[in-house]
Each structure stands twice: as C-alpha cells, then as structure tokens.
Amino acid sequence: MPDTILVKQALLQLDKHAGDNWHLFEPLLEEVSFSNGSFLVNSGRTCTAIYFITSGIVRVYTVHQDKEVCLDFAFSGQFTTAYASYISQTPSAVSIQAITPVNGFAFHYADLQELYNHNHAIERTGRLLAEYQYLRKYQRELS
C-alpha cells in the first residue's frame, strides 16, 4: 500500500503521536476506488467508513425540496464522511458522490471502534479527527 504514507502524514497533522500507533492503524486501511458518478455514501443508508482521498474529488450533498444542495467538496489529501451517520450509525441525510475518479482508503466503523476500545492513544486520534471534521464544517458555514 504505497499511498498509506499519505494517510499517515494526514493523521500526524492531526495528532503528532499518531505515528506511535501507525502499526495498528495501517492494517485497517482498505484501499478503495470509485468511478466518476459513483457513491461513497448514499442518503438513507448508514455510513460505515471514514474515507481518505488520495486522488480525485467528491461532493457532499442533500436533496431539499426536490433540489440538490451541495454542502461540501473534499479533495486529495482530505478525509470525508457523513459524520452524523457515521458516529450515530443511523441513515445518512447526505450523499457523498465522486465527481472525478477517486482513489483512497477507508477506515471502517467496526474496526475503529475495536481499536478505540483497546487503545486510548488511538481513541485520542479519533477524537482529533472528529474535531477536524467539525472545524471543516464550521468554517464552511462561516464562508
């Protein structure tokens, strides 16, 4: 998995100690690819992964009064997920769609929860990732 170094670098930007436990994170990464127009997350279905994009662009959108409303874009080097669905394990109110071919990695919910239950340092990295998602959303809302 040559591009996993990009995930590691992104996690290190969030938590300088993430590298200490990289040997636990790396085996959980699933390499994923999505063609243009395909969905990482479908509205109405539970989001089961956090994605790290190594190449490509996705859009996050919802449908309101029969119109698509774009809420966000994510690019190479960024994490993306339908976070409310992911943390609550309930159906998503948003869809995440590839608008170019996308390559990246997925951290699956069940795998991360298992790690969090056994390693508090990794739990810290997960919290910092959640804070990152919140701050991205907050900054988007202000712009």
PDB file of C-alpha atoms in Angstrom:
ATOM      1  CA  MET A   1       0.000   0.000   0.000  1.00  0.00           C
ATOM      2  CA  PRO A   2       2.286   2.784  -1.210  1.00  0.00           C
ATOM      3  CA  ASP A   3      -0.158   5.661  -0.620  1.00  0.00           C
ATOM      4  CA  THR A   4      -0.729   4.781   3.032  1.00  0.00           C
ATOM      5  CA  ILE A   5       2.091   7.198   3.827  1.00  0.00           C
ATOM      6  CA  LEU A   6      -0.296   9.997   2.765  1.00  0.00           C
ATOM      7  CA  VAL A   7      -2.832   8.814   5.350  1.00  0.00           C
ATOM      8  CA  LYS A   8      -0.132   8.635   7.990  1.00  0.00           C
ATOM      9  CA  GLN A   9       1.018  12.176   7.194  1.00  0.00           C
ATOM     10  CA  ALA A  10      -2.562  13.465   7.435  1.00  0.00           C
ATOM     11  CA  LEU A  11      -3.075  11.755  10.785  1.00  0.00           C
ATOM     12  CA  LEU A  12       0.231  13.162  12.040  1.00  0.00           C
ATOM     13  CA  GLN A  13      -1.012  16.659  11.185  1.00  0.00           C
ATOM     14  CA  LEU A  14      -3.984  15.999  13.479  1.00  0.00           C
ATOM     15  CA  ASP A  15      -2.070  14.192  16.226  1.00  0.00           C
ATOM     16  CA  LYS A  16       1.720  14.242  16.448  1.00  0.00           C
ATOM     17  CA  HIS A  17       1.545  10.945  18.359  1.00  0.00           C
ATOM     18  CA  ALA A  18      -0.459   9.092  15.687  1.00  0.00           C
ATOM     19  CA  GLY A  19       2.771   7.658  14.295  1.00  0.00           C
ATOM     20  CA  ASP A  20       3.365   5.802  17.555  1.00  0.00           C
ATOM     21  CA  ASN A  21       0.384   3.586  16.757  1.00  0.00           C
ATOM     22  CA  TRP A  22       0.595   3.562  12.969  1.00  0.00           C
ATOM     23  CA  HIS A  23       1.288  -0.176  13.038  1.00  0.00           C
ATOM     24  CA  LEU A  24      -2.237  -0.598  14.458  1.00  0.00           C
ATOM     25  CA  PHE A  25      -3.960   1.804  12.043  1.00  0.00           C
ATOM     26  CA  GLU A  26      -2.338   0.724   8.784  1.00  0.00           C
ATOM     27  CA  PRO A  27      -3.712  -2.852   8.656  1.00  0.00           C
ATOM     28  CA  LEU A  28      -7.254  -1.439   8.974  1.00  0.00           C
ATOM     29  CA  LEU A  29      -6.987   0.628   5.809  1.00  0.00           C
ATOM     30  CA  GLU A  30      -8.978  -0.693   2.884  1.00  0.00           C
ATOM     31  CA  GLU A  31      -7.870   0.619  -0.485  1.00  0.00           C
ATOM     32  CA  VAL A  32     -10.920   1.919  -2.368  1.00  0.00           C
ATOM     33  CA  SER A  33     -11.660   3.295  -5.835  1.00  0.00           C
ATOM     34  CA  PHE A  34     -14.791   4.992  -7.113  1.00  0.00           C
ATOM     35  CA  SER A  35     -15.608   5.866 -10.699  1.00  0.00           C
ATOM     36  CA  ASN A  36     -16.960   9.265 -11.672  1.00  0.00           C
ATOM     37  CA  GLY A  37     -20.590   9.491 -10.502  1.00  0.00           C
ATOM     38  CA  SER A  38     -20.467   6.588  -8.053  1.00  0.00           C
ATOM     39  CA  PHE A  39     -21.348   6.971  -4.378  1.00  0.00           C
ATOM     40  CA  LEU A  40     -19.158   6.614  -1.312  1.00  0.00           C
ATOM     41  CA  VAL A  41     -22.266   7.185   0.835  1.00  0.00           C
ATOM     42  CA  ASN A  42     -25.922   7.104  -0.213  1.00  0.00           C
ATOM     43  CA  SER A  43     -28.554   9.212   1.516  1.00  0.00           C
ATOM     44  CA  GLY A  44     -30.832   6.980   3.566  1.00  0.00           C
ATOM     45  CA  ARG A  45     -28.115   4.372   4.197  1.00  0.00           C
ATOM     46  CA  THR A  46     -25.821   4.179   7.194  1.00  0.00           C
ATOM     47  CA  CYS A  47     -22.286   5.446   6.645  1.00  0.00           C
ATOM     48  CA  THR A  48     -19.812   2.794   7.769  1.00  0.00           C
ATOM     49  CA  ALA A  49     -16.462   4.375   6.897  1.00  0.00           C
ATOM     50  CA  ILE A  50     -14.284   7.444   7.075  1.00  0.00           C
ATOM     51  CA  TYR A  51     -12.567   7.973   3.728  1.00  0.00           C
ATOM     52  CA  PHE A  52      -9.183   9.470   2.998  1.00  0.00           C
ATOM     53  CA  ILE A  53      -8.884  10.690  -0.591  1.00  0.00           C
ATOM     54  CA  THR A  54      -5.522  10.162  -2.281  1.00  0.00           C
ATOM     55  CA  SER A  55      -6.733  11.373  -5.681  1.00  0.00           C
ATOM     56  CA  GLY A  56      -9.952  12.831  -7.032  1.00  0.00           C
ATOM     57  CA  ILE A  57     -12.815  14.996  -5.829  1.00  0.00           C
ATOM     58  CA  VAL A  58     -16.103  14.192  -4.085  1.00  0.00           C
ATOM     59  CA  ARG A  59     -19.121  16.297  -3.338  1.00  0.00           C
ATOM     60  CA  VAL A  60     -21.349  16.082  -0.276  1.00  0.00           C
ATOM     61  CA  TYR A  61     -24.947  16.988  -0.958  1.00  0.00           C
ATOM     62  CA  THR A  62     -28.504  16.605   0.226  1.00  0.00           C
ATOM     63  CA  VAL A  63     -31.845  16.915  -1.516  1.00  0.00           C
ATOM     64  CA  HIS A  64     -34.096  19.675  -0.204  1.00  0.00           C
ATOM     65  CA  GLN A  65     -37.481  20.415  -1.798  1.00  0.00           C
ATOM     66  CA  ASP A  66     -36.536  18.269  -4.814  1.00  0.00           C
ATOM     67  CA  LYS A  67     -33.298  20.217  -5.379  1.00  0.00           C
ATOM     68  CA  GLU A  68     -29.760  19.010  -4.800  1.00  0.00           C
ATOM     69  CA  VAL A  69     -27.962  21.264  -2.338  1.00  0.00           C
ATOM     70  CA  CYS A  70     -24.185  20.926  -2.337  1.00  0.00           C
ATOM     71  CA  LEU A  71     -22.783  21.166   1.179  1.00  0.00           C
ATOM     72  CA  ASP A  72     -19.101  20.444   0.686  1.00  0.00           C
ATOM     73  CA  PHE A  73     -16.327  19.148  -1.533  1.00  0.00           C
ATOM     74  CA  ALA A  74     -13.381  17.016  -0.485  1.00  0.00           C
ATOM     75  CA  PHE A  75     -10.120  16.778  -2.390  1.00  0.00           C
ATOM     76  CA  SER A  76      -6.940  14.766  -2.445  1.00  0.00           C
ATOM     77  CA  GLY A  77      -5.310  14.740   0.983  1.00  0.00           C
ATOM     78  CA  GLN A  78      -8.574  15.189   2.890  1.00  0.00           C
ATOM     79  CA  PHE A  79     -10.815  12.992   5.000  1.00  0.00           C
ATOM     80  CA  THR A  80     -14.522  12.812   4.245  1.00  0.00           C
ATOM     81  CA  THR A  81     -17.517  11.045   5.712  1.00  0.00           C
ATOM     82  CA  ALA A  82     -21.183  11.534   6.504  1.00  0.00           C
ATOM     83  CA  TYR A  83     -20.123  12.146  10.069  1.00  0.00           C
ATOM     84  CA  ALA A  84     -23.514  12.327  11.797  1.00  0.00           C
ATOM     85  CA  SER A  85     -24.470   8.995  10.252  1.00  0.00           C
ATOM     86  CA  TYR A  86     -21.054   7.528  10.957  1.00  0.00           C
ATOM     87  CA  ILE A  87     -20.996   8.328  14.678  1.00  0.00           C
ATOM     88  CA  SER A  88     -24.657   7.509  15.300  1.00  0.00           C
ATOM     89  CA  GLN A  89     -24.782   4.526  12.920  1.00  0.00           C
ATOM     90  CA  THR A  90     -28.116   5.771  11.578  1.00  0.00           C
ATOM     91  CA  PRO A  91     -29.188   6.526   7.990  1.00  0.00           C
ATOM     92  CA  SER A  92     -27.370   9.429   6.380  1.00  0.00           C
ATOM     93  CA  ALA A  93     -29.088  12.673   5.459  1.00  0.00           C
ATOM     94  CA  VAL A  94     -26.388  13.339   2.849  1.00  0.00           C
ATOM     95  CA  SER A  95     -24.823  11.592  -0.108  1.00  0.00           C
ATOM     96  CA  ILE A  96     -21.140  11.640  -0.981  1.00  0.00           C
ATOM     97  CA  GLN A  97     -20.515  11.259  -4.696  1.00  0.00           C
ATOM     98  CA  ALA A  98     -17.330  11.058  -6.740  1.00  0.00           C
ATOM     99  CA  ILE A  99     -17.265  13.854  -9.327  1.00  0.00           C
ATOM    100  CA  THR A 100     -13.989  12.578 -10.747  1.00  0.00           C
ATOM    101  CA  PRO A 101     -12.448   9.138 -10.451  1.00  0.00           C
ATOM    102  CA  VAL A 102     -11.470   8.772  -6.776  1.00  0.00           C
ATOM    103  CA  ASN A 103      -8.848   6.625  -5.087  1.00  0.00           C
ATOM    104  CA  GLY A 104      -8.242   6.427  -1.397  1.00  0.00           C
ATOM    105  CA  PHE A 105      -8.598   4.445   1.768  1.00  0.00           C
ATOM    106  CA  ALA A 106     -11.464   3.604   4.098  1.00  0.00           C
ATOM    107  CA  PHE A 107     -11.386   3.235   7.880  1.00  0.00           C
ATOM    108  CA  HIS A 108     -14.416   1.093   8.741  1.00  0.00           C
ATOM    109  CA  TYR A 109     -16.526   1.895  11.785  1.00  0.00           C
ATOM    110  CA  ALA A 110     -16.397  -1.548  13.420  1.00  0.00           C
ATOM    111  CA  ASP A 111     -12.617  -1.774  13.031  1.00  0.00           C
ATOM    112  CA  LEU A 112     -12.016   1.660  14.537  1.00  0.00           C
ATOM    113  CA  GLN A 113     -14.389   1.003  17.425  1.00  0.00           C
ATOM    114  CA  GLU A 114     -12.480  -2.164  18.228  1.00  0.00           C
ATOM    115  CA  LEU A 115      -9.210  -0.208  18.247  1.00  0.00           C
ATOM    116  CA  TYR A 116     -10.688   2.582  20.379  1.00  0.00           C
ATOM    117  CA  ASN A 117     -11.840   0.017  22.934  1.00  0.00           C
ATOM    118  CA  HIS A 118      -8.308  -1.307  23.359  1.00  0.00           C
ATOM    119  CA  ASN A 119      -6.076   1.717  22.917  1.00  0.00           C
ATOM    120  CA  HIS A 120      -6.695   5.164  24.433  1.00  0.00           C
ATOM    121  CA  ALA A 121      -3.981   6.812  22.352  1.00  0.00           C
ATOM    122  CA  ILE A 122      -5.821   5.790  19.189  1.00  0.00           C
ATOM    123  CA  GLU A 123      -9.059   6.992  20.755  1.00  0.00           C
ATOM    124  CA  ARG A 124      -7.360  10.403  21.053  1.00  0.00           C
ATOM    125  CA  THR A 125      -6.510  10.382  17.342  1.00  0.00           C
ATOM    126  CA  GLY A 126     -10.141   9.531  16.603  1.00  0.00           C
ATOM    127  CA  ARG A 127     -11.317  12.451  18.732  1.00  0.00           C
ATOM    128  CA  LEU A 128      -8.955  14.800  16.910  1.00  0.00           C
ATOM    129  CA  LEU A 129     -10.264  13.518  13.580  1.00  0.00           C
ATOM    130  CA  ALA A 130     -13.804  14.278  14.788  1.00  0.00           C
ATOM    131  CA  GLU A 131     -12.691  17.785  15.767  1.00  0.00           C
ATOM    132  CA  TYR A 132     -11.159  18.219  12.303  1.00  0.00           C
ATOM    133  CA  GLN A 133     -14.488  17.248  10.693  1.00  0.00           C
ATOM    134  CA  TYR A 134     -16.356  19.683  12.946  1.00  0.00           C
ATOM    135  CA  LEU A 135     -13.975  22.573  12.230  1.00  0.00           C
ATOM    136  CA  ARG A 136     -14.186  21.998   8.456  1.00  0.00           C
ATOM    137  CA  LYS A 137     -17.976  22.134   8.721  1.00  0.00           C
ATOM    138  CA  TYR A 138     -17.899  25.239  10.919  1.00  0.00           C
ATOM    139  CA  GLN A 139     -15.510  27.083   8.592  1.00  0.00           C
ATOM    140  CA  ARG A 140     -17.695  26.173   5.591  1.00  0.00           C
ATOM    141  CA  GLU A 141     -20.752  27.554   7.330  1.00  0.00           C
ATOM    142  CA  LEU A 142     -18.979  30.853   8.003  1.00  0.00           C
ATOM    143  CA  SER A 143     -17.846  31.344   4.413  1.00  0.00           C
TER     144      SER A 143
END
